Short mmCIF file of C-alpha atoms in Angstrom, two decimals:
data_model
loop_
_atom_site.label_atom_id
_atom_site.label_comp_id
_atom_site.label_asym_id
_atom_site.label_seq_id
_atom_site.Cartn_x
_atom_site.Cartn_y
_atom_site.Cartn_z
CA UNK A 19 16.64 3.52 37.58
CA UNK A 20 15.01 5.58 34.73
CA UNK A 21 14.61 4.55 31.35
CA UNK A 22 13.97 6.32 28.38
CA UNK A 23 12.12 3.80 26.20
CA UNK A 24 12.11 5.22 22.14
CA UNK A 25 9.50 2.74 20.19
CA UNK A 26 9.49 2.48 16.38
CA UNK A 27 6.67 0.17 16.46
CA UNK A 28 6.56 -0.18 12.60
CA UNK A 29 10.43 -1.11 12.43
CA UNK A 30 11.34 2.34 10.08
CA UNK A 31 14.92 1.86 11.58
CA UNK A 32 15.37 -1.72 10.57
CA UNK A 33 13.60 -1.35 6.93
CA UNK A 34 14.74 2.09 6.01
CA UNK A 35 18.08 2.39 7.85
CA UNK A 36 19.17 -1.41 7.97
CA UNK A 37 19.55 -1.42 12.10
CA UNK A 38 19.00 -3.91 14.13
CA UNK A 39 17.21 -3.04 17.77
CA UNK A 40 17.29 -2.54 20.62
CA UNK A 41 19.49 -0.17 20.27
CA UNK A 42 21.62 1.27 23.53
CA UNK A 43 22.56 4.70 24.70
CA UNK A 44 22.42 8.32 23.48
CA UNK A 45 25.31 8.34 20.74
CA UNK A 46 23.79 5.02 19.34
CA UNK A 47 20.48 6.94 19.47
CA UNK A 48 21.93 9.91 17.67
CA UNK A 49 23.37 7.71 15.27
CA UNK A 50 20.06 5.94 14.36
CA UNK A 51 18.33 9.20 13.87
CA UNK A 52 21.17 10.36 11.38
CA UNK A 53 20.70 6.63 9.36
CA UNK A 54 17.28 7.15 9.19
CA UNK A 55 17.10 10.73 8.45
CA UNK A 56 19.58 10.25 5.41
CA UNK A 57 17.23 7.18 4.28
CA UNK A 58 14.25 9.57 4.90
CA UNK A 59 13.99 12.69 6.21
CA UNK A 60 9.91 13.09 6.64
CA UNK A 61 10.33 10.10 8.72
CA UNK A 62 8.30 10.78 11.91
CA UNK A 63 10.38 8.57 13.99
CA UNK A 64 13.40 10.80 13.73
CA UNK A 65 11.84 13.16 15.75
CA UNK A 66 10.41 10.37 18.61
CA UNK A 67 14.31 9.73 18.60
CA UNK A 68 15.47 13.18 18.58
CA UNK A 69 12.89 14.14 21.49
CA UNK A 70 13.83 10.44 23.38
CA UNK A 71 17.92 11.89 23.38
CA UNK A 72 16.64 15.31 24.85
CA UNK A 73 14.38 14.19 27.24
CA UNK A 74 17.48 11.77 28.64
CA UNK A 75 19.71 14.61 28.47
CA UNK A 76 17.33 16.42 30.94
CA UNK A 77 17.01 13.45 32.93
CA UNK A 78 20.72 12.86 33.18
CA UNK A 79 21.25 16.48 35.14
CA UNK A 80 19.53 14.96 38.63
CA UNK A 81 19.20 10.76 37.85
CA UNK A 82 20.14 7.81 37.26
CA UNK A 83 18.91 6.78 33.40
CA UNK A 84 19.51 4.85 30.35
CA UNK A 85 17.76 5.21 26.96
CA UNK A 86 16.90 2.73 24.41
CA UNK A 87 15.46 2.27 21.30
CA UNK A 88 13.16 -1.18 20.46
CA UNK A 89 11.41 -1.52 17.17
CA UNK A 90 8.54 -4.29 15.75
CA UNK A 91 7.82 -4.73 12.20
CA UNK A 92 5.78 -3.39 9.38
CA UNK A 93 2.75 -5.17 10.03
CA UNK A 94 1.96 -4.01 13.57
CA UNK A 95 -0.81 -6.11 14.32
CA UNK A 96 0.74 -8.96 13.43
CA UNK A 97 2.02 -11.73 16.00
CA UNK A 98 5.49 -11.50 14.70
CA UNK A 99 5.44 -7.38 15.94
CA UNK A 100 3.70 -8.53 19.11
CA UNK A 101 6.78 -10.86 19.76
CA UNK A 102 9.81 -8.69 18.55
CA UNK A 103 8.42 -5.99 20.63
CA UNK A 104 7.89 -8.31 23.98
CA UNK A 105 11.39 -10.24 23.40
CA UNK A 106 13.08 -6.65 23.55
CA UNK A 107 11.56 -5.33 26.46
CA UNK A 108 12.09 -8.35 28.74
CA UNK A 109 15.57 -8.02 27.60
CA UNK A 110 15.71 -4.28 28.59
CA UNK A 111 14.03 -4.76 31.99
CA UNK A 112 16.24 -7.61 33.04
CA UNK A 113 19.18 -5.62 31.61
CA UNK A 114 17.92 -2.56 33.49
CA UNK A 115 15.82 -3.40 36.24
CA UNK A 116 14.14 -0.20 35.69
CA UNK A 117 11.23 1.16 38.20
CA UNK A 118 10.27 4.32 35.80
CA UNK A 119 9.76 4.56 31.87
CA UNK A 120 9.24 7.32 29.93
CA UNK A 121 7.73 6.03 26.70
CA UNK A 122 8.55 8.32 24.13
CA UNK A 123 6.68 7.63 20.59
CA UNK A 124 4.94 9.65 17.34
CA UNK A 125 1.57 8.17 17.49
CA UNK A 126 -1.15 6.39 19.33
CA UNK A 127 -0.21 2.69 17.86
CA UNK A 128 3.36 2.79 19.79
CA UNK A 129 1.76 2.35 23.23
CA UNK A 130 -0.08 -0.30 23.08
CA UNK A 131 3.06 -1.72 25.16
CA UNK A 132 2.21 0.07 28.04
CA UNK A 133 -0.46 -2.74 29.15
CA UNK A 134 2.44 -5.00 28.88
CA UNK A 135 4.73 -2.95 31.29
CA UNK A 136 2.49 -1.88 33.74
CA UNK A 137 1.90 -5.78 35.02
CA UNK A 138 5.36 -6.00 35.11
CA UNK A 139 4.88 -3.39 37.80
CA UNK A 140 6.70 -0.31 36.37
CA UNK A 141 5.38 2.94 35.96
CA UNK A 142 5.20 4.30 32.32
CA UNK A 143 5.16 8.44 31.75
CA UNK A 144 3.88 8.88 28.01
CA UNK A 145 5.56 11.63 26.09
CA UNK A 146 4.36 12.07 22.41
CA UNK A 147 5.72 13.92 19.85
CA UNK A 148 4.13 15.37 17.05
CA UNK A 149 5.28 17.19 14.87
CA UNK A 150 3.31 19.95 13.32
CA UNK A 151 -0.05 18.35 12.69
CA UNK A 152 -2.15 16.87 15.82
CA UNK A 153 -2.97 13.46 16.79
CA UNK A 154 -6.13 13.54 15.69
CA UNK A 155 -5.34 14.77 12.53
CA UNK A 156 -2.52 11.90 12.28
CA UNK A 157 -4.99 9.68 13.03
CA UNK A 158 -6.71 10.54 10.51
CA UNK A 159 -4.35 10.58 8.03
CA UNK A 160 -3.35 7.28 8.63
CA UNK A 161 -7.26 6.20 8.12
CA UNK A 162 -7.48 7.69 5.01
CA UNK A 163 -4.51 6.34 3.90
CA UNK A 164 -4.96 2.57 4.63
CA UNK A 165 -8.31 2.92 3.25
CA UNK A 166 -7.17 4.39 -0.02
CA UNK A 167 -4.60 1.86 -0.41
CA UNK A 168 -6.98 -0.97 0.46
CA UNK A 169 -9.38 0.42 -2.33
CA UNK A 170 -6.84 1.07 -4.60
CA UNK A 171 -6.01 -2.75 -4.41
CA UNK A 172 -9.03 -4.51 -3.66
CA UNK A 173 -12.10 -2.44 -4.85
CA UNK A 174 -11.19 -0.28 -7.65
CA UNK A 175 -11.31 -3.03 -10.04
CA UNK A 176 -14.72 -3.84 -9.21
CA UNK A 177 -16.15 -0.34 -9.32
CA UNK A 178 -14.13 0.09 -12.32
CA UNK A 179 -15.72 -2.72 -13.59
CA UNK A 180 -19.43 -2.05 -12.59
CA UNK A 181 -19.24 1.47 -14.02
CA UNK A 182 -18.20 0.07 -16.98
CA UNK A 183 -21.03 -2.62 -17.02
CA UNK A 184 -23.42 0.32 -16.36
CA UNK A 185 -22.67 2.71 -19.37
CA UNK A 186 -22.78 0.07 -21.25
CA UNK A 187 -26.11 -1.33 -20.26
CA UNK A 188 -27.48 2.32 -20.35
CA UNK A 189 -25.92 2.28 -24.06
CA UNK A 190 -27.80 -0.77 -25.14
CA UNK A 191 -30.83 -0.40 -23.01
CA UNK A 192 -31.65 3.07 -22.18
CA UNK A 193 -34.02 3.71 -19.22
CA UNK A 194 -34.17 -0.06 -18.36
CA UNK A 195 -30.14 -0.36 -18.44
CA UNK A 196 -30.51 2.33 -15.56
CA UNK A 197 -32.87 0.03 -13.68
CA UNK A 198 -30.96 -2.92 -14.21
CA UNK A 199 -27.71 -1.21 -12.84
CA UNK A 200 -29.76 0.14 -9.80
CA UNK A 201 -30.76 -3.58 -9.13
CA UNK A 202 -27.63 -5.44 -9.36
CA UNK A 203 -25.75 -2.42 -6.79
CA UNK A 204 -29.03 -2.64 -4.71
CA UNK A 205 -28.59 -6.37 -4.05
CA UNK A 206 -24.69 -6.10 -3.52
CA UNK A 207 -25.30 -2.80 -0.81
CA UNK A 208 -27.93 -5.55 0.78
CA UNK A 209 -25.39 -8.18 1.07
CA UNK A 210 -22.61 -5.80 2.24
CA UNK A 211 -24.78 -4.53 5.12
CA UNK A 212 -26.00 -8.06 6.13
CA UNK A 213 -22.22 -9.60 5.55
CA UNK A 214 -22.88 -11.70 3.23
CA UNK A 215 -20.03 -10.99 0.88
CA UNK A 216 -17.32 -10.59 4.54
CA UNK A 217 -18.57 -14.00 5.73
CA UNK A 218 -18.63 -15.88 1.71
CA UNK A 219 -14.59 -14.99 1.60
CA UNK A 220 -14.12 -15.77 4.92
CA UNK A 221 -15.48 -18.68 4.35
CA UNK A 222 -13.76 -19.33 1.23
CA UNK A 223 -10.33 -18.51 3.18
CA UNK A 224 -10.64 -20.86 5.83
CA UNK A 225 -11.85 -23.59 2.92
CA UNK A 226 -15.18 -24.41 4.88
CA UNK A 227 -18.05 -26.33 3.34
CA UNK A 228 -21.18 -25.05 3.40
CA UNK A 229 -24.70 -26.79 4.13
CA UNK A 230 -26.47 -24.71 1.31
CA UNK A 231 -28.02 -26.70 -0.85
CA UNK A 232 -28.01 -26.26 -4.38
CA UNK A 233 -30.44 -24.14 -5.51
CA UNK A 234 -29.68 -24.49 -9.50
CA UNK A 235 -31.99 -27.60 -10.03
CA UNK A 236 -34.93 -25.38 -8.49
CA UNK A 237 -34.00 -22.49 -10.44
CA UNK A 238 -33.72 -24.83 -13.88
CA UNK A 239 -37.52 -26.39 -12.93
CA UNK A 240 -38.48 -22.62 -11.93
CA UNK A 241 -37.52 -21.64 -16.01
CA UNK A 242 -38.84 -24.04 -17.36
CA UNK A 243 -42.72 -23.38 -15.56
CA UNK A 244 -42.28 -20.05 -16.76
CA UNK A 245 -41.48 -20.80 -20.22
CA UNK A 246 -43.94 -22.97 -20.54
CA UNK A 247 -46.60 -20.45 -19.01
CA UNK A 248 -45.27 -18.20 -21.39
CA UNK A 249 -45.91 -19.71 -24.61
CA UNK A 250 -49.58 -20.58 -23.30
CA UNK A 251 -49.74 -17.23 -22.74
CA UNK A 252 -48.65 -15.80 -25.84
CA UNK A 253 -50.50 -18.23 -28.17
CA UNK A 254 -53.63 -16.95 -25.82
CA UNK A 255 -53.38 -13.45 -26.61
CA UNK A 256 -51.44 -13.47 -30.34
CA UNK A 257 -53.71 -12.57 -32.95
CA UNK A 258 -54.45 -15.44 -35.81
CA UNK A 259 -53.18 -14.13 -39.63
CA UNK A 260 -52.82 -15.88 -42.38
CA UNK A 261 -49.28 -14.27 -42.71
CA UNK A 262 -47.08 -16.61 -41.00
CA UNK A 263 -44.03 -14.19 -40.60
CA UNK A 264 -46.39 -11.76 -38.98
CA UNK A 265 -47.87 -14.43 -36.45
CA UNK A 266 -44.08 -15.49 -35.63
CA UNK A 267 -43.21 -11.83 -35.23
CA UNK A 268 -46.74 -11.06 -33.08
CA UNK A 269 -45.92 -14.56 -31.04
CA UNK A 270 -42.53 -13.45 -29.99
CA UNK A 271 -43.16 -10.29 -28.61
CA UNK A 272 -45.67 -11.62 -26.13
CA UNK A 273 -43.00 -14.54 -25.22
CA UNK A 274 -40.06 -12.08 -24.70
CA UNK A 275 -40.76 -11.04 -21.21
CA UNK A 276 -41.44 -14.24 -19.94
CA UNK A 277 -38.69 -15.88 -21.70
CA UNK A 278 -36.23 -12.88 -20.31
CA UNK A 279 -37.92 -13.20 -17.00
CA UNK A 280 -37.13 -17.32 -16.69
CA UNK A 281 -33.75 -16.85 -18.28
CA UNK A 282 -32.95 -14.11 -15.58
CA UNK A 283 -34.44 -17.04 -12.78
CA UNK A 284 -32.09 -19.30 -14.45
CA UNK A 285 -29.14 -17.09 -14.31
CA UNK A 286 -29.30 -16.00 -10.61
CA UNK A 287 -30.09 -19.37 -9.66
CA UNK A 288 -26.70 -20.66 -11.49
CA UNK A 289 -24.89 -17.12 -9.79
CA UNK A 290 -25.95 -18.18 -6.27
CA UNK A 291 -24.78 -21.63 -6.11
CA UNK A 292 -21.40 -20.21 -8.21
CA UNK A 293 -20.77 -17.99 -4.81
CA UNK A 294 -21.74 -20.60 -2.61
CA UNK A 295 -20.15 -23.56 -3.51
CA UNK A 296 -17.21 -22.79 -6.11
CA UNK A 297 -14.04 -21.94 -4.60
CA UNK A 298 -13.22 -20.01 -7.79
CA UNK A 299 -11.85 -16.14 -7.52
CA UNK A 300 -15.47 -14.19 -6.20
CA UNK A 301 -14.41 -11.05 -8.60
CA UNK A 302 -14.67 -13.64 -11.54
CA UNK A 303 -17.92 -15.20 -11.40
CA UNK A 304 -19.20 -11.38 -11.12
CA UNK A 305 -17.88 -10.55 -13.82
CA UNK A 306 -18.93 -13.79 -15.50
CA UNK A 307 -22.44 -13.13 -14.62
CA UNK A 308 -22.44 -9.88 -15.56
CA UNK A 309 -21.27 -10.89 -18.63
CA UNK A 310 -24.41 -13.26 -19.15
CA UNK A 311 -26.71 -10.78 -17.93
CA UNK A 312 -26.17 -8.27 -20.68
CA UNK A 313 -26.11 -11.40 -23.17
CA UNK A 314 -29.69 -11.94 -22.27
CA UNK A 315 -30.58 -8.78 -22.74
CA UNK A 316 -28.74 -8.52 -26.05
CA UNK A 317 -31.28 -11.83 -26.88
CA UNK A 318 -33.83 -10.00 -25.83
CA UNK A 319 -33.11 -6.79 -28.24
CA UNK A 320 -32.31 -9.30 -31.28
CA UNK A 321 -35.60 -11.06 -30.88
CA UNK A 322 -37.40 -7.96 -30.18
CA UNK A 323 -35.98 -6.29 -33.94
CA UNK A 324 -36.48 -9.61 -35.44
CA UNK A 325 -39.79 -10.03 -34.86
CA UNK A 326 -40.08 -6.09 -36.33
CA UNK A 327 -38.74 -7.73 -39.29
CA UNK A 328 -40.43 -10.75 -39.92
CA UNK A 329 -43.88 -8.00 -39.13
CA UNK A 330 -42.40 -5.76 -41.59
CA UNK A 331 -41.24 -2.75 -39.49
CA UNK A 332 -37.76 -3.12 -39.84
CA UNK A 333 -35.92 -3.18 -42.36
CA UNK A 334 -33.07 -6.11 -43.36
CA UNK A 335 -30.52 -3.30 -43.86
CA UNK A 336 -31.36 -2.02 -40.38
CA UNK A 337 -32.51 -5.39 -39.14
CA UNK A 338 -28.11 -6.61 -40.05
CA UNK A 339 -26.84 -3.63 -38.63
CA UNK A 340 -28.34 -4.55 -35.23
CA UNK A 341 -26.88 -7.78 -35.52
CA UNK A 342 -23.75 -6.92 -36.31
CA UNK A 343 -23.85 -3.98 -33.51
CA UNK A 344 -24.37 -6.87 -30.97
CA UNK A 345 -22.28 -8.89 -32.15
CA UNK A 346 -19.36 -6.61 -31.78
CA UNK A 347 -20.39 -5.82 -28.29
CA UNK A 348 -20.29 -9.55 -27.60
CA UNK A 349 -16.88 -10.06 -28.98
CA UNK A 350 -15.47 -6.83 -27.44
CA UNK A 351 -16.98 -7.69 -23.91
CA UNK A 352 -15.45 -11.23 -24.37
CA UNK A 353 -11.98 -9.87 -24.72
CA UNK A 354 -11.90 -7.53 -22.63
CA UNK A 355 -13.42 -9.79 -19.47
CA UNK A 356 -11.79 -13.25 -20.18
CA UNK A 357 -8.59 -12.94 -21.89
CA UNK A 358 -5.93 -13.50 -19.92
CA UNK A 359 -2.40 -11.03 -19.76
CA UNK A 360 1.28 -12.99 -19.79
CA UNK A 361 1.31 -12.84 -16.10
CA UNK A 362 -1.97 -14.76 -15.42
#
């Protein structure tokens, strides 16, 4: 007994034409290629279908055949496929008792049943059909396809987000914005290519607990050594005046980069134990943290023009304007990252 075996290993037949497999015999073929072709015509399968019916037909002439059609479901590496697709061919081989199978298909994915059918000792003859491009070059549609889609839903919101972060840090900070932006996508490239971000959600997923230890209270003792270094540095190497608003002015410059640098400890300290231990959405705490990140440098800027004004280089017109710059970038940044639409 021959069998021509049709397999729609995605299910197009049950989602786009509504039928129910397996299906049995040439006109019921016929008739499943018609559904689907008036559901949609660019449907690949038609043709596996099509190709299945003529290939019986030619078969018919000299043997003893049947022809079927099985079908899985969308998710073809799921266990409910893997099932479907098993429950219908032991149906067909005790049906049939067949001893030869042509496995007709339109791709590479629908014969990953032959593994299954060859330990039930019957010999399986592949036929593909393509239609007008190659394998390979299905293949590799299909690639770029899935990996579109799984950027469009998973990482375009991010990039979107870290561009966004980046002209705007360029905007505020010039040169240093660039380096800043060059840091952060340094350290997530690191953590992508040693898996750190793959094994925090699955981790997250599977609701695991992790041995980590907190790292905040070393990262709050950490800020506070360097703040106080800081300001025994900068009262070292400020200049005595008898102005006071100059001293102040001359006293906070030299404290700004340590103050930025233990604020910066301070905030990755916080960010790593956010990642490690919250079970909150990973795409919110970085943009959280992002969020701080430019807030310290927007401190930094304000002291930085303050202390030109209290030295007399800037002038309270200009001095205002900066403040009221900043603050609009704060209030702008805060709406845009943390308000929350209807459907939230």
């Amino acid at each position: 007994m021959y069998l021509v075996l049709i397999v729609d290993l995605d299910d197009d037949v049950g989602r786009k034409a509504g039928l129910k497999t397996p299906i049995l015999g040439r006109e019921n073929c016929l008739r499943a290629a018609i559904k689907l072709g008036l559901a949609d015509p660019g449907d690949s399968d038609i043709n596996s279908i099509l190709g299945g019916v003529k290939l019986y037909d030619e078969l018919k002439k000299d043997n003893e055949v049947e022809i079927a059609l099985i079908s899985g479901e969308k998710n073809v590496e799921s266990k409910e496929c893997a099932e479907k697709i098993k429950s219908q061919l032991d149906f067909l081989i005790n049906l049939y008792n067949p001893k030869f199978i042509y496995l007709v298909s339109d791709g590479k994915e629908d014969e990953l049943i032959i593994n299954y059918l060859e330990r039930k000792d019957i010999f399986v003859w592949k036929k593909r059909i393509v239609v007008k491009q190659s394998e390979t070059l299905e293949s590799t549609y299909y690639l770029i396809q899935e990996f579109i889609k799984k950027t469009m839903e998973e990482y375009i919101p991010l990039i979107l987000t870290f561009i966004g972060f980046s002209f705007l840090l360029y905007a505020i900070f010039a040169d240093m914005g660039w380096r800043i932006v060059i840091g952060i996508l340094g350290i997530y490239i690191l953590a992508e290519g040693v898996g750190v971000r793959k094994n925090l959600i699955n981790k997250f997923k599977k609701g695991d607990e992790f041995e980590v230890g907190k790292i905040e209270p070393i990262a709050i003792i950490a800020f506070l050594v360097i703040n106080i270094l800081g300001l025994l540095y900068a009262y070292s190497i400020t200049p005595h005046s008898k102005e006071l608003n100059k001293y102040v002015g001359q006293f906070i410059l030299n404290f700004l980069d340590p103050l930025t640098l233990a604020l910066i400890v301070l905030l990755v300290g916080r960010f790593v134990d956010r990642m490690i231990h919250s079970k909150e959405n990973i795409y919110d705490i970085i943009k959280r943290y992002l969020f701080y990140l430019i807030s310290i440098f927007i401190l930094r800027e304000f002291l930085i023009n303050g202390a030109k004004y209290l030295m007399g280089d800037l002038s309270f017109i200009i001095f205002s304007l900066y403040i009221i710059i900043y603050l609009i970038i704060v209030m702008i940044l805060t709406i845009i990252l943390f308000s929350k639409g209807k459907n939230d």
